C-alpha cells in the first residue's frame, strides 16, 4: 500500500522537473573575460614553500628538486609579514624577488599569499589594540599564531597597506599567477576589549536600528534582561553561558568582522592587481571563530580553495563541495596532505587523494609542505624533503602526480560540469544548534549534530557518484537544480523561505527533513504553525514531536525501512499526501508526505536525516527528475564519467574490484581490462 504511494508520487514528480540545468552564480567573479587566469585544460601540481627558513644555497637546491620533480606551481609569502615589513614602514621585498626570479627561470609559477596573519610582534607592541583580550578581561600576548584582533583599526590599516605594497610589486611579475589572502583566516580568536564591545554595539545599531527592535530580537523580557540603552550592552560570552539569540548575533558579528578583513584586501586587489585572480587558503569552519563563507564566497574569492587534510571520503567530498560553493571555477588545494605533524606519510595515499580531488573539481594540488619543519609550533611536521635536505619518496610521488596530471589536461580535467542537485548548508544553523555551555535547553531538543545531518543528505548522492553542490539556499540561486535538499534546516530566514517558495512554485522539487523551519533569523521559535514560513508550501503542520522507544519503521517503495534516530514529528497534512506511514509509533502518522505547490513538489521527511530513510527517498527521485547515477562502484570506490572515460579512485587501503561491460583500456597504464579491473589499495584507473 505505502509502496504504491511512492510509485504514484514518482509519477507526480514528473511534473516537477526543473528547467535549465545551469545554476547561475551569485554575481561571483568569473574567469570569463580573463583568458590569462587559470582555466580549462590547466592542472597544477607543486608545493608550499617558506624561503625565510632557508639559506640562499638551500633555496637553489630546493628549487632544483622542484624542477626535477616537474612541479609547476608554488605558494609563498604566507606567515611572513615581518619578513616583508621587519619594522613599521620599512619594507623588504628583495628576498622574495630573488626567489620568484629563480622559480620563473625553473618554469615554476607562483601564488603570492598576503600574510595578514600572524601579525608581527612589533605591531602588537606598538598597537596594543591588536592584542586579544579574553572574555574574563585578561590581555593575552601573541604567544601563538592567529592571536591577532583583526577588528582593530590599526591592524586593518597596516594589513591593507602591506597588501597594497605586495600586490603593486608583483601584480605584473610574469611568474605570479594568483594571490591569496590571510592564511587560514577563520582560525582566529575573538576579543573582549572595551573597544571590541563598542564596535559590537555599533554593529547592532546598524542591524536593528532601535533598542526596541534589539530587545524584541533578543527576547530580553525573559528573565528580566531588558535593555534601556545601547550603553547597557555587553559582549555575549563566546564560551557560555548566554541565550541563543545573543550568541547567534555574536557569531554573526565576528563573521562579518572576518569577511570585512577579506573584503578590504579584495578592494586593494581590484584597484592594484585586477589582472590576478584570488585563491585563498581560508578556514571558515574553524571552531575558534570561523565565518559565514557560504554567504560571502562571491565577494572574497575567484576560486574555491582550502587546506585539504581528509579523513573519511564522505567528509572530504562534502568539505570540498562546500568550499567550492557556487563557484563556476575549479577548486584549489592550497595546502594538500603529504605528511603532517608526527606523520611521515603513507605511500600512494597522496596520489589517491589527488585523484579524488580531480573528481571533485580540483585544479591545483600544493603539498604541505616542501621542507620538514625543524622548529616552531609545527616542529616535527614532515614535508617532502627531510630535515637534512634530502628528497624523500614523497617528492617522487608528487612528481608522478605532476607527470600524470600533465597528460590529463587533455582529457577533460579540471572538471567544469555543473551539479544537478544542491544540498543546503547554513553556518548560522550550525552556530545556533551548538550553543555555548550553560543553562540552555537547545541541545535537549536538537540532539543531532547539524553537520552530520547535512552529510546524511549528501551521502546518497556521494555514494551514487553524483555531483552535488553544497550551498546556502538563502544566498545562491537554485532555479537551475533538479532538486534541493534541506536537512535539519533549523533556521528559516526570509531569504531562504522565499528561495524555497519560488523554486517549488516554479516547478522545483524540495526534500526537507525533521528539525527544519523551527526558528526565524533571530533564533526564536516561530509563533506560527510549523514549518515556519513554509507550512503552505509543504501543505502540513509539524508542531508535535516525540522520541520513539523503538527504532522507527515504515514501508517505502516496497521495503520496510528501520531508522537509527528516534526523533519524529507528528505531521498533520492539509493539502499534502502521505507517501509512507510510521508503523510502530503510538499513534499512526505520516513519515513522508508530498505536496503539490504551484508547478512543483515539496516532500517532508518527518524525522532526522538518516541513511535508512533518506537514501531510498532521494533515489526514488532520480528517474522522474532525469538524474543519471554515476558509475556503479563498490564501497569506498569513487568514480565519474569524464569526456567518454571513467575515472575510478579506490579510497580503501585494501584492494577493490570494479565491474563494467566489455573491454576497456586504462589511459594511465595502457593496459586493457575485460569486464573488471582490480584496483590496488589507494589505486586509480582512467578507463576508456
PDB file of C-alpha atoms in Angstrom, residues 18-274:
ATOM      1  CA  UNK A  18      13.382  21.896 -13.065  1.00  0.00           C
ATOM      2  CA  UNK A  19      14.130  23.969 -16.142  1.00  0.00           C
ATOM      3  CA  UNK A  20      17.673  24.835 -17.088  1.00  0.00           C
ATOM      4  CA  UNK A  21      20.493  22.798 -15.581  1.00  0.00           C
ATOM      5  CA  UNK A  22      22.661  25.885 -15.361  1.00  0.00           C
ATOM      6  CA  UNK A  23      22.720  27.264 -11.816  1.00  0.00           C
ATOM      7  CA  UNK A  24      23.513  30.967 -12.156  1.00  0.00           C
ATOM      8  CA  UNK A  25      26.211  32.306  -9.878  1.00  0.00           C
ATOM      9  CA  UNK A  26      25.542  34.906  -7.220  1.00  0.00           C
ATOM     10  CA  UNK A  27      27.343  37.655  -9.138  1.00  0.00           C
ATOM     11  CA  UNK A  28      30.684  35.997  -8.468  1.00  0.00           C
ATOM     12  CA  UNK A  29      33.956  36.840 -10.079  1.00  0.00           C
ATOM     13  CA  UNK A  30      34.470  34.572 -13.026  1.00  0.00           C
ATOM     14  CA  UNK A  31      37.320  33.548 -15.277  1.00  0.00           C
ATOM     15  CA  UNK A  32      35.127  34.605 -18.199  1.00  0.00           C
ATOM     16  CA  UNK A  33      36.798  37.564 -19.858  1.00  0.00           C
ATOM     17  CA  UNK A  34      40.109  36.723 -18.211  1.00  0.00           C
ATOM     18  CA  UNK A  35      41.914  34.345 -20.579  1.00  0.00           C
ATOM     19  CA  UNK A  36      45.115  34.860 -18.573  1.00  0.00           C
ATOM     20  CA  UNK A  37      43.532  33.270 -15.487  1.00  0.00           C
ATOM     21  CA  UNK A  38      43.839  29.505 -14.959  1.00  0.00           C
ATOM     22  CA  UNK A  39      41.018  27.720 -16.735  1.00  0.00           C
ATOM     23  CA  UNK A  40      40.061  24.635 -18.693  1.00  0.00           C
ATOM     24  CA  UNK A  41      42.825  22.261 -19.648  1.00  0.00           C
ATOM     25  CA  UNK A  42      45.158  23.503 -16.898  1.00  0.00           C
ATOM     26  CA  UNK A  43      46.190  21.467 -13.853  1.00  0.00           C
ATOM     27  CA  UNK A  44      48.869  22.498 -11.365  1.00  0.00           C
ATOM     28  CA  UNK A  45      50.953  20.380  -9.007  1.00  0.00           C
ATOM     29  CA  UNK A  46      53.520  21.785  -6.623  1.00  0.00           C
ATOM     30  CA  UNK A  47      54.085  22.696  -3.023  1.00  0.00           C
ATOM     31  CA  UNK A  48      54.083  25.325  -0.302  1.00  0.00           C
ATOM     32  CA  UNK A  49      57.458  26.903   0.278  1.00  0.00           C
ATOM     33  CA  UNK A  50      58.852  29.019   3.116  1.00  0.00           C
ATOM     34  CA  UNK A  51      62.114  30.515   1.814  1.00  0.00           C
ATOM     35  CA  UNK A  52      62.517  32.546   5.019  1.00  0.00           C
ATOM     36  CA  UNK A  53      63.654  29.299   6.676  1.00  0.00           C
ATOM     37  CA  UNK A  54      66.330  28.605   4.049  1.00  0.00           C
ATOM     38  CA  UNK A  55      69.764  29.919   3.141  1.00  0.00           C
ATOM     39  CA  UNK A  56      70.467  31.114  -0.441  1.00  0.00           C
ATOM     40  CA  UNK A  57      72.260  27.841  -1.239  1.00  0.00           C
ATOM     41  CA  UNK A  58      69.436  25.771   0.229  1.00  0.00           C
ATOM     42  CA  UNK A  59      66.921  27.747  -1.826  1.00  0.00           C
ATOM     43  CA  UNK A  60      68.836  26.945  -5.013  1.00  0.00           C
ATOM     44  CA  UNK A  61      68.924  23.260  -4.071  1.00  0.00           C
ATOM     45  CA  UNK A  62      65.219  23.238  -3.188  1.00  0.00           C
ATOM     46  CA  UNK A  63      64.180  24.794  -6.491  1.00  0.00           C
ATOM     47  CA  UNK A  64      66.347  22.301  -8.353  1.00  0.00           C
ATOM     48  CA  UNK A  65      64.474  19.465  -6.596  1.00  0.00           C
ATOM     49  CA  UNK A  66      61.128  21.033  -7.527  1.00  0.00           C
ATOM     50  CA  UNK A  67      62.174  21.389 -11.159  1.00  0.00           C
ATOM     51  CA  UNK A  68      63.359  17.775 -11.404  1.00  0.00           C
ATOM     52  CA  UNK A  69      60.052  16.626  -9.911  1.00  0.00           C
ATOM     53  CA  UNK A  70      58.115  18.528 -12.579  1.00  0.00           C
ATOM     54  CA  UNK A  71      56.400  20.935 -10.189  1.00  0.00           C
ATOM     55  CA  UNK A  72      54.824  23.885 -11.960  1.00  0.00           C
ATOM     56  CA  UNK A  73      53.389  25.960  -9.075  1.00  0.00           C
ATOM     57  CA  UNK A  74      54.426  27.011  -5.569  1.00  0.00           C
ATOM     58  CA  UNK A  75      52.696  29.097  -2.908  1.00  0.00           C
ATOM     59  CA  UNK A  76      54.869  31.564  -0.994  1.00  0.00           C
ATOM     60  CA  UNK A  77      54.508  34.538   1.325  1.00  0.00           C
ATOM     61  CA  UNK A  78      52.122  33.193   3.954  1.00  0.00           C
ATOM     62  CA  UNK A  79      53.105  33.581   7.630  1.00  0.00           C
ATOM     63  CA  UNK A  80      55.804  36.112   6.667  1.00  0.00           C
ATOM     64  CA  UNK A  81      54.560  39.622   7.499  1.00  0.00           C
ATOM     65  CA  UNK A  82      57.671  40.531   9.491  1.00  0.00           C
ATOM     66  CA  UNK A  83      59.902  39.350   6.643  1.00  0.00           C
ATOM     67  CA  UNK A  84      58.192  41.830   4.323  1.00  0.00           C
ATOM     68  CA  UNK A  85      57.979  44.561   6.976  1.00  0.00           C
ATOM     69  CA  UNK A  86      60.528  43.939   9.771  1.00  0.00           C
ATOM     70  CA  UNK A  87      59.774  47.352  11.263  1.00  0.00           C
ATOM     71  CA  UNK A  88      56.765  49.579  10.787  1.00  0.00           C
ATOM     72  CA  UNK A  89      57.050  51.290   7.434  1.00  0.00           C
ATOM     73  CA  UNK A  90      60.309  49.602   6.391  1.00  0.00           C
ATOM     74  CA  UNK A  91      59.622  47.116   3.610  1.00  0.00           C
ATOM     75  CA  UNK A  92      61.985  44.451   2.286  1.00  0.00           C
ATOM     76  CA  UNK A  93      60.927  42.571  -0.824  1.00  0.00           C
ATOM     77  CA  UNK A  94      64.291  41.704  -2.328  1.00  0.00           C
ATOM     78  CA  UNK A  95      64.432  38.282  -0.692  1.00  0.00           C
ATOM     79  CA  UNK A  96      61.176  37.249  -2.383  1.00  0.00           C
ATOM     80  CA  UNK A  97      62.127  38.964  -5.655  1.00  0.00           C
ATOM     81  CA  UNK A  98      65.110  36.650  -5.883  1.00  0.00           C
ATOM     82  CA  UNK A  99      63.096  33.520  -5.044  1.00  0.00           C
ATOM     83  CA  UNK A 100      60.409  34.346  -7.603  1.00  0.00           C
ATOM     84  CA  UNK A 101      63.054  35.036 -10.251  1.00  0.00           C
ATOM     85  CA  UNK A 102      64.624  31.632  -9.621  1.00  0.00           C
ATOM     86  CA  UNK A 103      61.199  29.955  -9.742  1.00  0.00           C
ATOM     87  CA  UNK A 104      60.448  31.676 -13.040  1.00  0.00           C
ATOM     88  CA  UNK A 105      63.763  30.514 -14.512  1.00  0.00           C
ATOM     89  CA  UNK A 106      62.864  26.963 -13.477  1.00  0.00           C
ATOM     90  CA  UNK A 107      59.468  27.168 -15.191  1.00  0.00           C
ATOM     91  CA  UNK A 108      57.546  27.299 -11.908  1.00  0.00           C
ATOM     92  CA  UNK A 109      54.626  29.695 -11.426  1.00  0.00           C
ATOM     93  CA  UNK A 110      53.918  31.378  -8.097  1.00  0.00           C
ATOM     94  CA  UNK A 111      50.924  32.120  -5.851  1.00  0.00           C
ATOM     95  CA  UNK A 112      51.765  35.076  -3.588  1.00  0.00           C
ATOM     96  CA  UNK A 113      49.918  34.926  -0.282  1.00  0.00           C
ATOM     97  CA  UNK A 114      49.237  38.217   1.522  1.00  0.00           C
ATOM     98  CA  UNK A 115      50.325  37.387   5.103  1.00  0.00           C
ATOM     99  CA  UNK A 116      47.799  39.311   7.195  1.00  0.00           C
ATOM    100  CA  UNK A 117      48.150  36.798   9.997  1.00  0.00           C
ATOM    101  CA  UNK A 118      50.012  36.278  12.203  1.00  0.00           C
ATOM    102  CA  UNK A 119      50.734  39.963  12.799  1.00  0.00           C
ATOM    103  CA  UNK A 120      54.347  40.885  13.701  1.00  0.00           C
ATOM    104  CA  UNK A 121      55.392  41.333  17.316  1.00  0.00           C
ATOM    105  CA  UNK A 122      56.290  44.972  16.600  1.00  0.00           C
ATOM    106  CA  UNK A 123      52.682  45.609  15.606  1.00  0.00           C
ATOM    107  CA  UNK A 124      51.391  44.179  18.891  1.00  0.00           C
ATOM    108  CA  UNK A 125      53.888  46.204  20.915  1.00  0.00           C
ATOM    109  CA  UNK A 126      53.108  49.452  19.102  1.00  0.00           C
ATOM    110  CA  UNK A 127      49.344  48.992  18.856  1.00  0.00           C
ATOM    111  CA  UNK A 128      48.061  47.077  21.907  1.00  0.00           C
ATOM    112  CA  UNK A 129      44.536  47.089  20.471  1.00  0.00           C
ATOM    113  CA  UNK A 130      45.724  44.195  18.290  1.00  0.00           C
ATOM    114  CA  UNK A 131      46.177  42.037  21.395  1.00  0.00           C
ATOM    115  CA  UNK A 132      43.466  39.542  22.268  1.00  0.00           C
ATOM    116  CA  UNK A 133      41.532  40.162  25.484  1.00  0.00           C
ATOM    117  CA  UNK A 134      39.742  37.118  26.898  1.00  0.00           C
ATOM    118  CA  UNK A 135      36.122  37.193  27.971  1.00  0.00           C
ATOM    119  CA  UNK A 136      37.459  37.339  31.547  1.00  0.00           C
ATOM    120  CA  UNK A 137      39.248  40.588  30.731  1.00  0.00           C
ATOM    121  CA  UNK A 138      42.783  39.180  30.565  1.00  0.00           C
ATOM    122  CA  UNK A 139      45.093  40.525  27.872  1.00  0.00           C
ATOM    123  CA  UNK A 140      46.965  37.801  26.017  1.00  0.00           C
ATOM    124  CA  UNK A 141      50.394  38.188  24.476  1.00  0.00           C
ATOM    125  CA  UNK A 142      50.713  36.989  20.894  1.00  0.00           C
ATOM    126  CA  UNK A 143      52.011  33.698  22.215  1.00  0.00           C
ATOM    127  CA  UNK A 144      50.522  31.626  19.404  1.00  0.00           C
ATOM    128  CA  UNK A 145      49.718  32.149  15.746  1.00  0.00           C
ATOM    129  CA  UNK A 146      46.493  33.926  14.842  1.00  0.00           C
ATOM    130  CA  UNK A 147      46.227  35.626  18.246  1.00  0.00           C
ATOM    131  CA  UNK A 148      45.536  38.922  16.499  1.00  0.00           C
ATOM    132  CA  UNK A 149      42.479  41.104  16.917  1.00  0.00           C
ATOM    133  CA  UNK A 150      41.790  41.744  13.247  1.00  0.00           C
ATOM    134  CA  UNK A 151      38.920  44.106  14.071  1.00  0.00           C
ATOM    135  CA  UNK A 152      41.367  46.687  15.438  1.00  0.00           C
ATOM    136  CA  UNK A 153      41.533  49.754  13.136  1.00  0.00           C
ATOM    137  CA  UNK A 154      45.333  49.912  13.291  1.00  0.00           C
ATOM    138  CA  UNK A 155      45.573  46.258  12.284  1.00  0.00           C
ATOM    139  CA  UNK A 156      43.206  46.843   9.359  1.00  0.00           C
ATOM    140  CA  UNK A 157      45.098  49.924   8.220  1.00  0.00           C
ATOM    141  CA  UNK A 158      48.505  48.248   8.310  1.00  0.00           C
ATOM    142  CA  UNK A 159      47.304  44.970   6.785  1.00  0.00           C
ATOM    143  CA  UNK A 160      45.772  46.900   3.918  1.00  0.00           C
ATOM    144  CA  UNK A 161      48.977  48.890   3.414  1.00  0.00           C
ATOM    145  CA  UNK A 162      51.023  45.689   3.325  1.00  0.00           C
ATOM    146  CA  UNK A 163      48.630  44.234   0.739  1.00  0.00           C
ATOM    147  CA  UNK A 164      48.954  47.339  -1.429  1.00  0.00           C
ATOM    148  CA  UNK A 165      52.750  47.139  -1.378  1.00  0.00           C
ATOM    149  CA  UNK A 166      52.895  43.411  -2.143  1.00  0.00           C
ATOM    150  CA  UNK A 167      50.257  43.475  -4.875  1.00  0.00           C
ATOM    151  CA  UNK A 168      51.743  46.526  -6.567  1.00  0.00           C
ATOM    152  CA  UNK A 169      55.166  44.881  -6.621  1.00  0.00           C
ATOM    153  CA  UNK A 170      54.066  41.515  -8.030  1.00  0.00           C
ATOM    154  CA  UNK A 171      50.884  42.316  -9.997  1.00  0.00           C
ATOM    155  CA  UNK A 172      52.694  42.113 -13.331  1.00  0.00           C
ATOM    156  CA  UNK A 173      55.510  39.747 -12.457  1.00  0.00           C
ATOM    157  CA  UNK A 174      55.495  37.099 -15.218  1.00  0.00           C
ATOM    158  CA  UNK A 175      55.864  34.268 -12.708  1.00  0.00           C
ATOM    159  CA  UNK A 176      52.922  35.257 -10.475  1.00  0.00           C
ATOM    160  CA  UNK A 177      49.677  33.539 -11.380  1.00  0.00           C
ATOM    161  CA  UNK A 178      47.359  34.299  -8.417  1.00  0.00           C
ATOM    162  CA  UNK A 179      47.040  35.852  -4.974  1.00  0.00           C
ATOM    163  CA  UNK A 180      45.864  34.533  -1.620  1.00  0.00           C
ATOM    164  CA  UNK A 181      44.617  36.300   1.500  1.00  0.00           C
ATOM    165  CA  UNK A 182      45.380  35.703   5.185  1.00  0.00           C
ATOM    166  CA  UNK A 183      46.305  32.038   5.509  1.00  0.00           C
ATOM    167  CA  UNK A 184      43.686  30.057   7.456  1.00  0.00           C
ATOM    168  CA  UNK A 185      41.649  33.134   8.312  1.00  0.00           C
ATOM    169  CA  UNK A 186      38.738  31.983  10.410  1.00  0.00           C
ATOM    170  CA  UNK A 187      41.080  30.202  12.781  1.00  0.00           C
ATOM    171  CA  UNK A 188      41.442  33.361  14.854  1.00  0.00           C
ATOM    172  CA  UNK A 189      40.346  34.372  18.334  1.00  0.00           C
ATOM    173  CA  UNK A 190      37.519  36.616  19.490  1.00  0.00           C
ATOM    174  CA  UNK A 191      38.424  39.555  21.742  1.00  0.00           C
ATOM    175  CA  UNK A 192      36.653  41.296  24.611  1.00  0.00           C
ATOM    176  CA  UNK A 193      38.294  44.690  24.980  1.00  0.00           C
ATOM    177  CA  UNK A 194      36.156  47.753  25.578  1.00  0.00           C
ATOM    178  CA  UNK A 195      36.893  48.819  22.002  1.00  0.00           C
ATOM    179  CA  UNK A 196      35.528  45.470  20.804  1.00  0.00           C
ATOM    180  CA  UNK A 197      32.364  45.998  22.825  1.00  0.00           C
ATOM    181  CA  UNK A 198      31.905  49.438  21.273  1.00  0.00           C
ATOM    182  CA  UNK A 199      32.346  48.002  17.767  1.00  0.00           C
ATOM    183  CA  UNK A 200      29.825  45.248  18.550  1.00  0.00           C
ATOM    184  CA  UNK A 201      27.274  47.812  19.744  1.00  0.00           C
ATOM    185  CA  UNK A 202      27.776  49.830  16.558  1.00  0.00           C
ATOM    186  CA  UNK A 203      27.175  46.640  14.545  1.00  0.00           C
ATOM    187  CA  UNK A 204      23.936  46.025  16.453  1.00  0.00           C
ATOM    188  CA  UNK A 205      22.811  49.615  15.856  1.00  0.00           C
ATOM    189  CA  UNK A 206      23.313  49.172  12.110  1.00  0.00           C
ATOM    190  CA  UNK A 207      21.478  45.847  12.164  1.00  0.00           C
ATOM    191  CA  UNK A 208      18.494  46.710  14.367  1.00  0.00           C
ATOM    192  CA  UNK A 209      18.224  50.496  14.298  1.00  0.00           C
ATOM    193  CA  UNK A 210      16.495  50.901  17.661  1.00  0.00           C
ATOM    194  CA  UNK A 211      16.958  49.460  21.118  1.00  0.00           C
ATOM    195  CA  UNK A 212      13.316  48.332  20.990  1.00  0.00           C
ATOM    196  CA  UNK A 213      13.992  46.203  17.906  1.00  0.00           C
ATOM    197  CA  UNK A 214      17.038  44.680  19.598  1.00  0.00           C
ATOM    198  CA  UNK A 215      15.036  43.874  22.728  1.00  0.00           C
ATOM    199  CA  UNK A 216      12.469  42.069  20.595  1.00  0.00           C
ATOM    200  CA  UNK A 217      15.111  40.129  18.671  1.00  0.00           C
ATOM    201  CA  UNK A 218      16.915  39.070  21.835  1.00  0.00           C
ATOM    202  CA  UNK A 219      13.729  38.282  23.825  1.00  0.00           C
ATOM    203  CA  UNK A 220      15.108  40.369  26.678  1.00  0.00           C
ATOM    204  CA  UNK A 221      11.796  40.330  28.533  1.00  0.00           C
ATOM    205  CA  UNK A 222      12.699  36.804  29.592  1.00  0.00           C
ATOM    206  CA  UNK A 223      14.492  36.689  32.966  1.00  0.00           C
ATOM    207  CA  UNK A 224      14.489  40.474  33.281  1.00  0.00           C
ATOM    208  CA  UNK A 225      17.210  41.244  30.729  1.00  0.00           C
ATOM    209  CA  UNK A 226      15.568  44.267  29.120  1.00  0.00           C
ATOM    210  CA  UNK A 227      17.985  46.869  27.733  1.00  0.00           C
ATOM    211  CA  UNK A 228      17.160  50.557  28.184  1.00  0.00           C
ATOM    212  CA  UNK A 229      20.065  51.961  26.164  1.00  0.00           C
ATOM    213  CA  UNK A 230      22.891  50.855  23.894  1.00  0.00           C
ATOM    214  CA  UNK A 231      25.365  51.576  26.696  1.00  0.00           C
ATOM    215  CA  UNK A 232      23.959  48.662  28.694  1.00  0.00           C
ATOM    216  CA  UNK A 233      25.020  46.064  26.124  1.00  0.00           C
ATOM    217  CA  UNK A 234      27.834  43.679  26.966  1.00  0.00           C
ATOM    218  CA  UNK A 235      29.621  41.374  24.556  1.00  0.00           C
ATOM    219  CA  UNK A 236      27.949  37.960  24.927  1.00  0.00           C
ATOM    220  CA  UNK A 237      30.189  35.159  26.105  1.00  0.00           C
ATOM    221  CA  UNK A 238      31.649  33.056  23.309  1.00  0.00           C
ATOM    222  CA  UNK A 239      32.255  30.176  25.723  1.00  0.00           C
ATOM    223  CA  UNK A 240      28.992  30.409  27.623  1.00  0.00           C
ATOM    224  CA  UNK A 241      26.653  30.971  29.152  1.00  0.00           C
ATOM    225  CA  UNK A 242      24.004  33.036  27.409  1.00  0.00           C
ATOM    226  CA  UNK A 243      20.742  32.951  25.447  1.00  0.00           C
ATOM    227  CA  UNK A 244      20.789  31.638  21.899  1.00  0.00           C
ATOM    228  CA  UNK A 245      19.667  34.910  20.315  1.00  0.00           C
ATOM    229  CA  UNK A 246      22.608  36.887  21.709  1.00  0.00           C
ATOM    230  CA  UNK A 247      25.082  34.115  20.910  1.00  0.00           C
ATOM    231  CA  UNK A 248      23.890  33.966  17.291  1.00  0.00           C
ATOM    232  CA  UNK A 249      24.421  37.696  16.856  1.00  0.00           C
ATOM    233  CA  UNK A 250      27.873  37.429  18.434  1.00  0.00           C
ATOM    234  CA  UNK A 251      28.848  34.783  15.874  1.00  0.00           C
ATOM    235  CA  UNK A 252      27.425  36.927  13.091  1.00  0.00           C
ATOM    236  CA  UNK A 253      29.378  39.933  14.299  1.00  0.00           C
ATOM    237  CA  UNK A 254      32.708  38.121  14.345  1.00  0.00           C
ATOM    238  CA  UNK A 255      31.870  36.543  10.987  1.00  0.00           C
ATOM    239  CA  UNK A 256      31.214  39.957   9.469  1.00  0.00           C
ATOM    240  CA  UNK A 257      34.461  41.186  11.004  1.00  0.00           C
ATOM    241  CA  UNK A 258      36.441  38.437   9.265  1.00  0.00           C
ATOM    242  CA  UNK A 259      34.636  38.995   5.979  1.00  0.00           C
ATOM    243  CA  UNK A 260      35.386  42.693   6.362  1.00  0.00           C
ATOM    244  CA  UNK A 261      39.122  41.994   6.646  1.00  0.00           C
ATOM    245  CA  UNK A 262      38.945  39.927   3.464  1.00  0.00           C
ATOM    246  CA  UNK A 263      36.909  42.465   1.521  1.00  0.00           C
ATOM    247  CA  UNK A 264      39.469  45.114   2.500  1.00  0.00           C
ATOM    248  CA  UNK A 265      42.109  43.062   0.705  1.00  0.00           C
ATOM    249  CA  UNK A 266      39.796  42.348  -2.201  1.00  0.00           C
ATOM    250  CA  UNK A 267      39.247  46.068  -2.675  1.00  0.00           C
ATOM    251  CA  UNK A 268      43.017  46.518  -2.903  1.00  0.00           C
ATOM    252  CA  UNK A 269      43.290  43.725  -5.485  1.00  0.00           C
ATOM    253  CA  UNK A 270      40.589  45.260  -7.661  1.00  0.00           C
ATOM    254  CA  UNK A 271      42.457  48.553  -7.601  1.00  0.00           C
ATOM    255  CA  UNK A 272      46.086  47.391  -7.783  1.00  0.00           C
ATOM    256  CA  UNK A 273      46.101  43.894  -9.309  1.00  0.00           C
ATOM    257  CA  UNK A 274      42.812  43.233 -11.142  1.00  0.00           C
TER     258      UNK A 274
END
